[in-house]
PDB file of C-alpha atoms in Angstrom:
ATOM      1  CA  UNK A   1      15.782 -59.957  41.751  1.00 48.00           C
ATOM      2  CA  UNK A   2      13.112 -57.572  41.908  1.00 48.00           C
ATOM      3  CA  UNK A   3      11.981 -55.650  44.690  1.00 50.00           C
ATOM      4  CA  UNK A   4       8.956 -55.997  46.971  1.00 52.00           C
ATOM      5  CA  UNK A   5       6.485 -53.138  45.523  1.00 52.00           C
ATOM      6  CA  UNK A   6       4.469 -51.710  48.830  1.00 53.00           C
ATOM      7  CA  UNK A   7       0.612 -51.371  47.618  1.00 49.00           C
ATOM      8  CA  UNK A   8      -1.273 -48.597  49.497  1.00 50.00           C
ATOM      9  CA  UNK A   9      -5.156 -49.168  49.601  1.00 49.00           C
ATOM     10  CA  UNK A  10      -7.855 -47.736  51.303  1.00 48.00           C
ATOM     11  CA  UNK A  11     -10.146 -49.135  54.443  1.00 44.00           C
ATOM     12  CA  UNK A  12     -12.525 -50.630  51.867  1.00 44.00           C
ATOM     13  CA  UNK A  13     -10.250 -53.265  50.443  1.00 47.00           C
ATOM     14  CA  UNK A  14     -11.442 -56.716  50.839  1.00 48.00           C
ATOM     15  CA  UNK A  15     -12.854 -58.988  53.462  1.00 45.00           C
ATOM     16  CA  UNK A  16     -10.085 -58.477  55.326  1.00 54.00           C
ATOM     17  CA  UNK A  17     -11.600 -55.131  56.458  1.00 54.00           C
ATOM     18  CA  UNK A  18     -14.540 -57.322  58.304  1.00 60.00           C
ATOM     19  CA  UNK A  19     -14.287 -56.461  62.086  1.00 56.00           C
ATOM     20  CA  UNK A  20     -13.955 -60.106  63.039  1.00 61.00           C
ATOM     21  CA  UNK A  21     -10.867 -60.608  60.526  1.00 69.00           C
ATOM     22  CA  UNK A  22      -9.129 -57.531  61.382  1.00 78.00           C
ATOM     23  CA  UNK A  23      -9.130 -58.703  65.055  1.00 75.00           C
ATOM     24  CA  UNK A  24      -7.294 -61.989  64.770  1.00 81.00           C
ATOM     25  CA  UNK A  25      -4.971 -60.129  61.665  1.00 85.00           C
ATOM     26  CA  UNK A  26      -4.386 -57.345  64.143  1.00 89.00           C
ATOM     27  CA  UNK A  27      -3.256 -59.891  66.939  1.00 88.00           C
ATOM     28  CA  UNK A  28      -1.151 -62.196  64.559  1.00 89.00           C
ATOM     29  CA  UNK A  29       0.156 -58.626  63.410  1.00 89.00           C
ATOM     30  CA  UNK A  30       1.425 -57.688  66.944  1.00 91.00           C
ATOM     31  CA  UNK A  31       2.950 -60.707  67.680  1.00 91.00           C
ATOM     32  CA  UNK A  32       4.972 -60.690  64.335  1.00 91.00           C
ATOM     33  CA  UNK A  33       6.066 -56.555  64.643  1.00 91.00           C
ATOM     34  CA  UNK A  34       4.218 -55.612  61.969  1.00 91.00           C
ATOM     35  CA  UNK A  35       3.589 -52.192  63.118  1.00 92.00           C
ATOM     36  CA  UNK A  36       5.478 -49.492  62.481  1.00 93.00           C
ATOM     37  CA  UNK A  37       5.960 -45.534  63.392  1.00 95.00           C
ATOM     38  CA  UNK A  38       6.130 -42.684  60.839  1.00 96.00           C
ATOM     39  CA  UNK A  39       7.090 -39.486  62.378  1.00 97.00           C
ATOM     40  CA  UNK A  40       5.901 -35.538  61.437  1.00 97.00           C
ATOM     41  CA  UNK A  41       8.168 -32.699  62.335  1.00 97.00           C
ATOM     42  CA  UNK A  42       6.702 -30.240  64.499  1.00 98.00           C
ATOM     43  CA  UNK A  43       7.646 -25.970  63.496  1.00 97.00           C
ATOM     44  CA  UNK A  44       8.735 -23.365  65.635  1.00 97.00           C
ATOM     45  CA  UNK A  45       6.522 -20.873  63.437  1.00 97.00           C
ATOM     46  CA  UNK A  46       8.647 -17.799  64.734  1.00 93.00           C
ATOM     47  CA  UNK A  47      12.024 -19.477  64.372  1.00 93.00           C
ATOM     48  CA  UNK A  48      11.935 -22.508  62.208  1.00 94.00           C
ATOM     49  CA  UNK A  49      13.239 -24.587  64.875  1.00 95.00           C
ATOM     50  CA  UNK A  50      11.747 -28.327  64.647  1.00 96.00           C
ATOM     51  CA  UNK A  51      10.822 -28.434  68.533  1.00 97.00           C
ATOM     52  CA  UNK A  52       8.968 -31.911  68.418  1.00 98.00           C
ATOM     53  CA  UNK A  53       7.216 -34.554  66.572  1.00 98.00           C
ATOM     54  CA  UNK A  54       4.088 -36.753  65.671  1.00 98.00           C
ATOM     55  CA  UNK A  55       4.279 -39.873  65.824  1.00 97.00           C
ATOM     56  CA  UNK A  56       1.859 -42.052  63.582  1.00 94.00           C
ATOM     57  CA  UNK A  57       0.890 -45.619  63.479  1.00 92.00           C
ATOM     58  CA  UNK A  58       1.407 -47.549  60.525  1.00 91.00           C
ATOM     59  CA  UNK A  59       0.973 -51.297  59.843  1.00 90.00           C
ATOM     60  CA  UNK A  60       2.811 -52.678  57.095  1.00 86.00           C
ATOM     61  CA  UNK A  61       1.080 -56.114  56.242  1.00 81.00           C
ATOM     62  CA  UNK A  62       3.024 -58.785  54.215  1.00 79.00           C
ATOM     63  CA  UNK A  63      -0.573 -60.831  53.228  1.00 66.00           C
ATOM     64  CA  UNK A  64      -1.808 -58.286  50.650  1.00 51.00           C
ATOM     65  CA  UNK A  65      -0.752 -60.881  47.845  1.00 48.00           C
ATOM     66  CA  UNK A  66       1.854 -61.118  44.923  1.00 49.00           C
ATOM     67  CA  UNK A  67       2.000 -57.861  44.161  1.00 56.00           C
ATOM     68  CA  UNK A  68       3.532 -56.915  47.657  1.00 61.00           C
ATOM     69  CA  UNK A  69       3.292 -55.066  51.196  1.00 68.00           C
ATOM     70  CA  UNK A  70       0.216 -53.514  51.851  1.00 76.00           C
ATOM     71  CA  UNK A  71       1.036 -50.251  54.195  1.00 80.00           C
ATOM     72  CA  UNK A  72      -2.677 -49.282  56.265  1.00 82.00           C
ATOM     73  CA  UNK A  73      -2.905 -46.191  57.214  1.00 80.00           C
ATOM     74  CA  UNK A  74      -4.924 -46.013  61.119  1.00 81.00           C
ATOM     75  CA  UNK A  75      -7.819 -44.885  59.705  1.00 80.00           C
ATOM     76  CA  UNK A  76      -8.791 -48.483  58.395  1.00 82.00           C
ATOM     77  CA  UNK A  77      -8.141 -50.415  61.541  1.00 84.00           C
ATOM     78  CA  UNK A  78      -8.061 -48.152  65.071  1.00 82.00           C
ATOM     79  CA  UNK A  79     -12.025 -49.455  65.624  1.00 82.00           C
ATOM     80  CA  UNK A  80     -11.314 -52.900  65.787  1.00 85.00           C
ATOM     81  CA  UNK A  81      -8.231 -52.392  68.106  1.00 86.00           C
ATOM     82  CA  UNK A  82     -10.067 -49.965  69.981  1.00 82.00           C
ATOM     83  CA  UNK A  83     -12.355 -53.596  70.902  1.00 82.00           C
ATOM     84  CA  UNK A  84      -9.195 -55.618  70.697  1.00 85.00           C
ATOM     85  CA  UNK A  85      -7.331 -57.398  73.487  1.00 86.00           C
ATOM     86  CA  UNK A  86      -3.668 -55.769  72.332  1.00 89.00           C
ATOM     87  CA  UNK A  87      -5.498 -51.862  72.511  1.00 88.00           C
ATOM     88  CA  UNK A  88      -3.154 -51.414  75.929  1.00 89.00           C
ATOM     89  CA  UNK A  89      -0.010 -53.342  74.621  1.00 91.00           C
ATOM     90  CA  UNK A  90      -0.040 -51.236  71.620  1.00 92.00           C
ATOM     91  CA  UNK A  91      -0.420 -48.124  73.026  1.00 92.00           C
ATOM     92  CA  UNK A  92       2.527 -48.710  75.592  1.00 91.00           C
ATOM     93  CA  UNK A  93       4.546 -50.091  73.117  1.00 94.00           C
ATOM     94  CA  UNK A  94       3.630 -46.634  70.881  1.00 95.00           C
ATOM     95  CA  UNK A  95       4.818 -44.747  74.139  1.00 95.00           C
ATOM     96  CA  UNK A  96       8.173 -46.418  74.286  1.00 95.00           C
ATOM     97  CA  UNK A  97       9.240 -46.341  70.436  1.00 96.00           C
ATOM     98  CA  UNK A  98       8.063 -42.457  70.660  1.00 97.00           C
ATOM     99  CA  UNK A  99      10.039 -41.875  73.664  1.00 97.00           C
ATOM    100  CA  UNK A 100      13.017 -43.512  72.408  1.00 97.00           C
ATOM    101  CA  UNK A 101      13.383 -41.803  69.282  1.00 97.00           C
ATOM    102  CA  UNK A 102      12.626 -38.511  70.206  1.00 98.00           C
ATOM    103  CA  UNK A 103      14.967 -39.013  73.429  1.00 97.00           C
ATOM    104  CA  UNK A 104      17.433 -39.934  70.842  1.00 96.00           C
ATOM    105  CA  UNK A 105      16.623 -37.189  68.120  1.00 97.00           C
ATOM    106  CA  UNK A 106      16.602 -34.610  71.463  1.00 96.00           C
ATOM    107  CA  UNK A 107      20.472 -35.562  71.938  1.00 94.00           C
ATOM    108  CA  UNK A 108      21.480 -35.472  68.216  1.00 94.00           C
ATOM    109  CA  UNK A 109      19.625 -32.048  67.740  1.00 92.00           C
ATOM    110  CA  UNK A 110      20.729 -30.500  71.329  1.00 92.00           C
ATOM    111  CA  UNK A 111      17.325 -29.780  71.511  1.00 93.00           C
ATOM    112  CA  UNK A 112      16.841 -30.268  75.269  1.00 94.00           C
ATOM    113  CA  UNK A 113      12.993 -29.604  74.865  1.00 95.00           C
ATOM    114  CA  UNK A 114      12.050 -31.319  71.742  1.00 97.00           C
ATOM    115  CA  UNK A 115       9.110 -33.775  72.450  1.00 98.00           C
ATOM    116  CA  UNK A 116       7.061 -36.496  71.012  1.00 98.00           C
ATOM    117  CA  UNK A 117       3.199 -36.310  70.269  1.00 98.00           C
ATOM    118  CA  UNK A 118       1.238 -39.206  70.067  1.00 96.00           C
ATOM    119  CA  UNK A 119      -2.570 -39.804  69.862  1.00 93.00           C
ATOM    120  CA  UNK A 120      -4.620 -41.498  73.061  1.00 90.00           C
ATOM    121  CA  UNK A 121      -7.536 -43.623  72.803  1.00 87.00           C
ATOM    122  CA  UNK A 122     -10.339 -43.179  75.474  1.00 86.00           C
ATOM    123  CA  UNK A 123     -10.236 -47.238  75.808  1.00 86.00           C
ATOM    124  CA  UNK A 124      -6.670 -46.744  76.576  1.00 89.00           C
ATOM    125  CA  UNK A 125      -6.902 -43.492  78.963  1.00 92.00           C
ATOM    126  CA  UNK A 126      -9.776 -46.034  80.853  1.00 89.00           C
ATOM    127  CA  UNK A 127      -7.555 -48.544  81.651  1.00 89.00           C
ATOM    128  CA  UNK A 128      -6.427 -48.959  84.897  1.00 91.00           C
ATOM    129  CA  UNK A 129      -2.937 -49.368  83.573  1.00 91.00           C
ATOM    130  CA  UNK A 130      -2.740 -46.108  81.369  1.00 94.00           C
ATOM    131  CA  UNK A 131      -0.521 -43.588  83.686  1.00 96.00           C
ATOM    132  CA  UNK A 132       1.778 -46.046  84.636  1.00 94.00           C
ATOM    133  CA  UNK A 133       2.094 -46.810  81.142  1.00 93.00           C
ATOM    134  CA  UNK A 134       2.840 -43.415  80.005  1.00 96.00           C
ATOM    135  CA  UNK A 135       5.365 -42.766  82.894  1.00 96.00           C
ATOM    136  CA  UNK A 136       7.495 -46.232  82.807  1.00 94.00           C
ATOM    137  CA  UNK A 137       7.758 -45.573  79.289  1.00 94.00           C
ATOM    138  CA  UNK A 138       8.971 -41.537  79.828  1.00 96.00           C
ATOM    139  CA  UNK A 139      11.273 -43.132  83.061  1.00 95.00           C
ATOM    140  CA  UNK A 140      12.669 -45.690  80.710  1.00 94.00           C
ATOM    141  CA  UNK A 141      13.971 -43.404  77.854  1.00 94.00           C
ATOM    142  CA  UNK A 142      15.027 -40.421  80.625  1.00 93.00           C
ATOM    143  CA  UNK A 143      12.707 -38.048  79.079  1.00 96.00           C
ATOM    144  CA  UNK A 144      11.393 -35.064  81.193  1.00 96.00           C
ATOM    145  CA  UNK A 145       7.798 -35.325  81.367  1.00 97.00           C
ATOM    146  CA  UNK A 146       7.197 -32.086  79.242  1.00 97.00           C
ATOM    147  CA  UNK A 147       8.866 -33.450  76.149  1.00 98.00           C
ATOM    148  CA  UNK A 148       5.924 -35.657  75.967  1.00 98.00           C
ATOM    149  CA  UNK A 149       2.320 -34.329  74.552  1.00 98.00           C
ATOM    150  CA  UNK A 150      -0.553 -36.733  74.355  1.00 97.00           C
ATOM    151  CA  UNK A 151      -3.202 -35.754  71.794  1.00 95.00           C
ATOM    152  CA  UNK A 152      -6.919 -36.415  72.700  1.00 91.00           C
ATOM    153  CA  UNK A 153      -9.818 -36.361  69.630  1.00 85.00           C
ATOM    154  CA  UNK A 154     -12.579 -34.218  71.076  1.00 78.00           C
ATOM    155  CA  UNK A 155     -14.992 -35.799  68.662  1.00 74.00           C
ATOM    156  CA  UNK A 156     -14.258 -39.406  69.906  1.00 72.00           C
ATOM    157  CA  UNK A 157     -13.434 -38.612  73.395  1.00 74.00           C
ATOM    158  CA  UNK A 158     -15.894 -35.619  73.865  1.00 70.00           C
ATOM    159  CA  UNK A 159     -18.517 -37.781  75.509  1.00 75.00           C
ATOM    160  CA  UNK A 160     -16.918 -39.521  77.818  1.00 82.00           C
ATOM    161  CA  UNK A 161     -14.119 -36.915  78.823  1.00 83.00           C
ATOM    162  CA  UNK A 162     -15.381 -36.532  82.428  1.00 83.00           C
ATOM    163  CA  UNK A 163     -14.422 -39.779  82.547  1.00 88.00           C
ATOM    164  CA  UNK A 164     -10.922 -39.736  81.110  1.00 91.00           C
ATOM    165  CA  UNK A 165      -9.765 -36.444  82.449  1.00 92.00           C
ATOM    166  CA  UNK A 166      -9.079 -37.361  86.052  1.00 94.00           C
ATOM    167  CA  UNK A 167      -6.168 -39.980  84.712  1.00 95.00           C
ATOM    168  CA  UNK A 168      -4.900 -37.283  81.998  1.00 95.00           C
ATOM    169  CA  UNK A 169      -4.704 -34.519  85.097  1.00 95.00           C
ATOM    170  CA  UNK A 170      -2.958 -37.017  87.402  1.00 96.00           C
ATOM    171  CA  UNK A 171      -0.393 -37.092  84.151  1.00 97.00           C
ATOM    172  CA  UNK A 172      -0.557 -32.898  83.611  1.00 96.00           C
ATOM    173  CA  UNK A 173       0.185 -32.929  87.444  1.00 96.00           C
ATOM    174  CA  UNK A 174       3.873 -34.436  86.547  1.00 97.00           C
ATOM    175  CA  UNK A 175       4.291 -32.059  83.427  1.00 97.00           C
ATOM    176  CA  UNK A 176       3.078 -33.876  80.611  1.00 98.00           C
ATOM    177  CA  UNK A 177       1.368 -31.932  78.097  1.00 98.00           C
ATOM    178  CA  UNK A 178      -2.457 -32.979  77.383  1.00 96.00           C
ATOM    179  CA  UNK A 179      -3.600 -31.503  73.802  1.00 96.00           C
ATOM    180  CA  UNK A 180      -7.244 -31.678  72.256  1.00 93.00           C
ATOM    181  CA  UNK A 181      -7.191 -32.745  68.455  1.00 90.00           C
ATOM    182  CA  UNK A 182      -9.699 -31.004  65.888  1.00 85.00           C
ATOM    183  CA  UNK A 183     -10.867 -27.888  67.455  1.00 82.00           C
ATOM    184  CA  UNK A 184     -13.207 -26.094  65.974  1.00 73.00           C
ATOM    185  CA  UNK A 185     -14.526 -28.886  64.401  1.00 72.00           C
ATOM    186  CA  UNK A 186     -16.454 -32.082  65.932  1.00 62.00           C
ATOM    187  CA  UNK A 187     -17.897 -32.562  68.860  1.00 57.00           C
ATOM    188  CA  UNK A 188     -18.189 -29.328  71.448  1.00 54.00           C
ATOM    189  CA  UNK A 189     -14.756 -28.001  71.234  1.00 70.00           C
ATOM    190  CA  UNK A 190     -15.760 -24.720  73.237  1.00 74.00           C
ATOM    191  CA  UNK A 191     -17.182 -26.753  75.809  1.00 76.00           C
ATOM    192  CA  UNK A 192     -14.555 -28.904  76.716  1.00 81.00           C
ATOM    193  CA  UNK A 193     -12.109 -26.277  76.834  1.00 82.00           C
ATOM    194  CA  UNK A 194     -14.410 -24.811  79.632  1.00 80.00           C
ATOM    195  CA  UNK A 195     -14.340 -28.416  81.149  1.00 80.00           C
ATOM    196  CA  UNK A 196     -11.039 -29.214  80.558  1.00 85.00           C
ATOM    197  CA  UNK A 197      -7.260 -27.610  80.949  1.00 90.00           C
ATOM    198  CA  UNK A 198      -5.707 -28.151  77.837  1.00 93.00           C
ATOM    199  CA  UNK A 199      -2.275 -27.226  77.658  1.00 96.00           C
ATOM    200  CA  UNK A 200      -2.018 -27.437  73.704  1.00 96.00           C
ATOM    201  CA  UNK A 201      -4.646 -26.799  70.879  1.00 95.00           C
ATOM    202  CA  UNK A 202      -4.024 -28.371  67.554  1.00 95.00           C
ATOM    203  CA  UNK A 203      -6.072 -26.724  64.375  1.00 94.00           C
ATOM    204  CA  UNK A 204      -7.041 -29.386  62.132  1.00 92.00           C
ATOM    205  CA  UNK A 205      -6.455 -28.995  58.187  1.00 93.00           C
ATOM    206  CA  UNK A 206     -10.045 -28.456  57.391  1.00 92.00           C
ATOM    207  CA  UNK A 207      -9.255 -25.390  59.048  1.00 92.00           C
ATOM    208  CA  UNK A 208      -5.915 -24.549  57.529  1.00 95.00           C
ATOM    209  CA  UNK A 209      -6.672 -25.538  53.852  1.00 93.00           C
ATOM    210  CA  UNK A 210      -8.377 -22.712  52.922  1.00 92.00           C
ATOM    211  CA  UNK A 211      -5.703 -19.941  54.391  1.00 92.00           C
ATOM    212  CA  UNK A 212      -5.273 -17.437  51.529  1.00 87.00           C
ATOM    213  CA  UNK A 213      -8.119 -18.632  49.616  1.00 89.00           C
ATOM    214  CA  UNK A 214     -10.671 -17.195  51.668  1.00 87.00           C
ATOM    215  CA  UNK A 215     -10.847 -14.573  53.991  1.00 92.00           C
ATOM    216  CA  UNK A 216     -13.938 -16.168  56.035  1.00 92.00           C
ATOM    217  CA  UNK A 217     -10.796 -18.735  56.766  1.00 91.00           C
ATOM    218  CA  UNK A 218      -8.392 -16.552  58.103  1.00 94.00           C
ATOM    219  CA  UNK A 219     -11.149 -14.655  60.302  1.00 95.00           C
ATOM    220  CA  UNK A 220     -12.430 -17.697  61.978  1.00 92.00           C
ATOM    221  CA  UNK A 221      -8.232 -19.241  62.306  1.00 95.00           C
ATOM    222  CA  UNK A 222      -7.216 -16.082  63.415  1.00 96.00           C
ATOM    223  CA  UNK A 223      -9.850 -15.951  66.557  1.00 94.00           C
ATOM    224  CA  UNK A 224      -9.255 -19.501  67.340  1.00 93.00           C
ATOM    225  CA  UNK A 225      -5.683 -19.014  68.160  1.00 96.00           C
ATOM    226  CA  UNK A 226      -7.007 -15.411  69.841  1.00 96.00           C
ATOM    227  CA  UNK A 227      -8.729 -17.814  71.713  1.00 92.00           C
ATOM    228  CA  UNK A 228      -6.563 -20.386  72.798  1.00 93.00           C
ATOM    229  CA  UNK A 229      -3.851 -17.947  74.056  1.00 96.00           C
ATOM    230  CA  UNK A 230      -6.342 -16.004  75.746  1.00 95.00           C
ATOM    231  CA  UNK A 231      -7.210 -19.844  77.525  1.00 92.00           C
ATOM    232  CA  UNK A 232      -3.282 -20.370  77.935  1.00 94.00           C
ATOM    233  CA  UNK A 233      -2.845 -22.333  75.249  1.00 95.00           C
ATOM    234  CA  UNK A 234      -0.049 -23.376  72.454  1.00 96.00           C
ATOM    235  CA  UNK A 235      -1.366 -23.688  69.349  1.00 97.00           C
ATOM    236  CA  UNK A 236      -0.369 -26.351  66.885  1.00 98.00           C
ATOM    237  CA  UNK A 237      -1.498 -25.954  63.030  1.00 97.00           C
ATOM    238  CA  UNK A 238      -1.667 -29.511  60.951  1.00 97.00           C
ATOM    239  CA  UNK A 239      -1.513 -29.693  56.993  1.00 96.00           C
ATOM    240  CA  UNK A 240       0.438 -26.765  56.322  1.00 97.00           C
ATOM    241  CA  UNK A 241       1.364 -27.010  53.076  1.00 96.00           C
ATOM    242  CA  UNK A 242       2.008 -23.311  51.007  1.00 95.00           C
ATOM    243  CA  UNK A 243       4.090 -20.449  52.207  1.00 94.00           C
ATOM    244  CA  UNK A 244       0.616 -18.135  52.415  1.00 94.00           C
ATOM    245  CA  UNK A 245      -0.915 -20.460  54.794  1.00 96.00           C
ATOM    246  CA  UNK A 246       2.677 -20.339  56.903  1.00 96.00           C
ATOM    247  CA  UNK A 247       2.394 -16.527  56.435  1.00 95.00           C
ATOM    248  CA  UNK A 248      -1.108 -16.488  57.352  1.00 96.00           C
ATOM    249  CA  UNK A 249      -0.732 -18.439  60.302  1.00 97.00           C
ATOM    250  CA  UNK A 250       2.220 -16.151  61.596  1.00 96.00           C
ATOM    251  CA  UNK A 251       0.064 -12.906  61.534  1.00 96.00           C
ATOM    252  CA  UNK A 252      -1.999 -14.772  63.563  1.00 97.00           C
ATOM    253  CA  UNK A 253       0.694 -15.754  66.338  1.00 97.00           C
ATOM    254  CA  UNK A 254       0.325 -19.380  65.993  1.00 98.00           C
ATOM    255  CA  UNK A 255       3.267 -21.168  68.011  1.00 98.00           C
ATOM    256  CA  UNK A 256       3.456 -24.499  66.142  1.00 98.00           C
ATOM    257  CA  UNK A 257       2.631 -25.978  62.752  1.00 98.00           C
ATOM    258  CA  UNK A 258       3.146 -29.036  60.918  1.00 97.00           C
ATOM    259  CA  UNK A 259       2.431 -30.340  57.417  1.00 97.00           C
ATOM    260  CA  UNK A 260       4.119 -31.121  53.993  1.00 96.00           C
ATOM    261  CA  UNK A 261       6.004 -27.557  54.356  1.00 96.00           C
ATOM    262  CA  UNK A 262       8.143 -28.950  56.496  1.00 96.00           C
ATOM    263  CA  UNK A 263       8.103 -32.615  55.777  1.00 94.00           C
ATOM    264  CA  UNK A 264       5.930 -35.652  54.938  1.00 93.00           C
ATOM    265  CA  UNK A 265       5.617 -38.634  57.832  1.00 94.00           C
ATOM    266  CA  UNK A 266       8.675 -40.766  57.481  1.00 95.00           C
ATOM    267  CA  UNK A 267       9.935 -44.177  59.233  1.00 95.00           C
ATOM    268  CA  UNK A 268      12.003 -43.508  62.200  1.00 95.00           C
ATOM    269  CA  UNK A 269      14.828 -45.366  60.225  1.00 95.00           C
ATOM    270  CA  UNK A 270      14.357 -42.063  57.783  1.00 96.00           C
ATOM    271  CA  UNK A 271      14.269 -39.031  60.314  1.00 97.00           C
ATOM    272  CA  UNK A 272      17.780 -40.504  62.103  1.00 96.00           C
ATOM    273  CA  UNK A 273      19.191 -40.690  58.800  1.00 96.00           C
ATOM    274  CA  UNK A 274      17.994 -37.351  57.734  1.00 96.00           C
ATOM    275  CA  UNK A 275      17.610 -35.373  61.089  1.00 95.00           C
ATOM    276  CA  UNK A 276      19.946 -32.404  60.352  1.00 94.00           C
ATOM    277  CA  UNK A 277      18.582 -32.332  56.682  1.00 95.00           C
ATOM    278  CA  UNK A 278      14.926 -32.146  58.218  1.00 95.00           C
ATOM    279  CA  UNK A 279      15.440 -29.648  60.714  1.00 93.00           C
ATOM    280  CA  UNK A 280      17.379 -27.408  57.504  1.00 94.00           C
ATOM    281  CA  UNK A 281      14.634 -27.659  55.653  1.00 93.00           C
ATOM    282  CA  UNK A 282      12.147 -26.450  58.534  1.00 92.00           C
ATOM    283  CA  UNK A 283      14.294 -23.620  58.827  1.00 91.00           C
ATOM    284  CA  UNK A 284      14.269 -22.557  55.115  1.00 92.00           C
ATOM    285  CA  UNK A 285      10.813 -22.976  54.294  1.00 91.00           C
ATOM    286  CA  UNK A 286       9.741 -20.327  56.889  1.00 87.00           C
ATOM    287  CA  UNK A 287      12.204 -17.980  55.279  1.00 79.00           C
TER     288      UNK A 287
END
């Protein structure tokens, strides 16, 4: 018998990427548990030590045709469940899968702080529901409320942020950590750090790529982190993929990094099975 072959495609393919077909595939898709979480390790950059990790949607959809699965990335669907009826059910179930597995991976790694990241939409943060949300599901799993880090995109949350922040302080105010995605990039980073209290600062990989290619790119990373630390910051490094942008990125005292240096986004099934062999790998690649 042969095996199911997954077929990855881009946001482009099809009708089926029509807003009004995506919303009653994204409901039917809900229903059925079609969506799944891959997870990113998360680098100590001084020690090695994996100390958290991203969680990413997936949806795996059995209706791309004969030749099998069809695995969409976010990218391809998050505006029509941004308008969708199942935005706030997704998101809390999000919350409680991350909160599970990294309550789980915490135990199994006797890593008392590790946490889980996960990304917020603003239609989520607006609804009325959204802190209760976030701290059933960090109740429910016996998490502390620091080993949870919510990730906010300034460039699609920028605009309305005076709006969202009051609900993401009332959360801060209980310990869990609020981070803004893409600095330095987007829409007004500098200003809504002077607006908001960030407690984490992730660099995006436009930013990282070109560490130890150019030295216009280490300047500019380099006074970002100055930056952030000098704001109170952590800083948190994406697509970190050679051992000269690692390097580069500890001269500059960045805290945290992630990328295919220490380990692609896997299914939760595949960081259980391989937890000890992830965080060994973390450790070496630093060396």
């Amino acid at each position: 018998q042969k095996s199911r072959r997954i077929v990855v495609r881009d946001e482009t393919y099809g009708a089926r990427r029509k807003p009004d077909v995506l919303a009653v595939r994204l409901q039917r898709a809900f229903d059925n548990n079609e969506f799944q979480l891959y997870y990113q390790p998360i680098v100590s950059m001084t020690s090695g030590t994996v100390v958290g990790f991203e969680a990413v949607l997936r949806w795996l959809s059995p209706d791309a045709g004969p030749n099998g699965a069809e695995l969409i990335a976010p990218g391809a669907f998050l505006d029509a469940l941004r308008a969708s009826p199942i935005v706030v059910p997704m998101h809390a179930w999000v919350l409680r899968q991350c909160t599970r597995h990294t309550s789980n991976w915490s135990r199994r790694l006797n890593t008392p702080s590790l946490f889980g990241s996960t990304n917020l939409d603003a239609s989520f943060v607006r609804d009325e529901r959204f802190v209760n949300v976030v701290l059933d599901a960090i109740h429910e799993t016996n998490l502390r409320p620091t080993q949870v880090l919510l990730d906010v995109n300034g460039h699609t949350a920028g605009p309305q942020l005076n709006l969202l922040w009051p609900s993401l302080q009332q959360l801060k105010a209980e310990g869990v950590g609020i981070a803004l995605e893409d600095f330095g990039v987007g829409f007004g980073s500098p200003d809504l750090l002077r607006r908001c209290r960030f407690d984490v600062i992730r660099l995006p990989r436009i930013l990282v790529k070109g560490l130890g290619l150019a030295e216009e790119d280490r300047v500019i990373v380099t006074a970002l982190i100055r930056m952030a630390h000098d704001l109170g910051c952590y800083v948190i490094a994406e697509g970190v993929e050679t051992q000269d942008q690692a390097r580069i990125l500890r001269e500059a005292d960045c805290d945290l990094a992630q990328g295919f240096l220490f380990g692609k986004p896997a299914p939760d099934s595949q960081i259980s099975r391989d937890l000890e062999l992830i965080a060994k790998q973390a450790r070496t690649a630093l060396e």
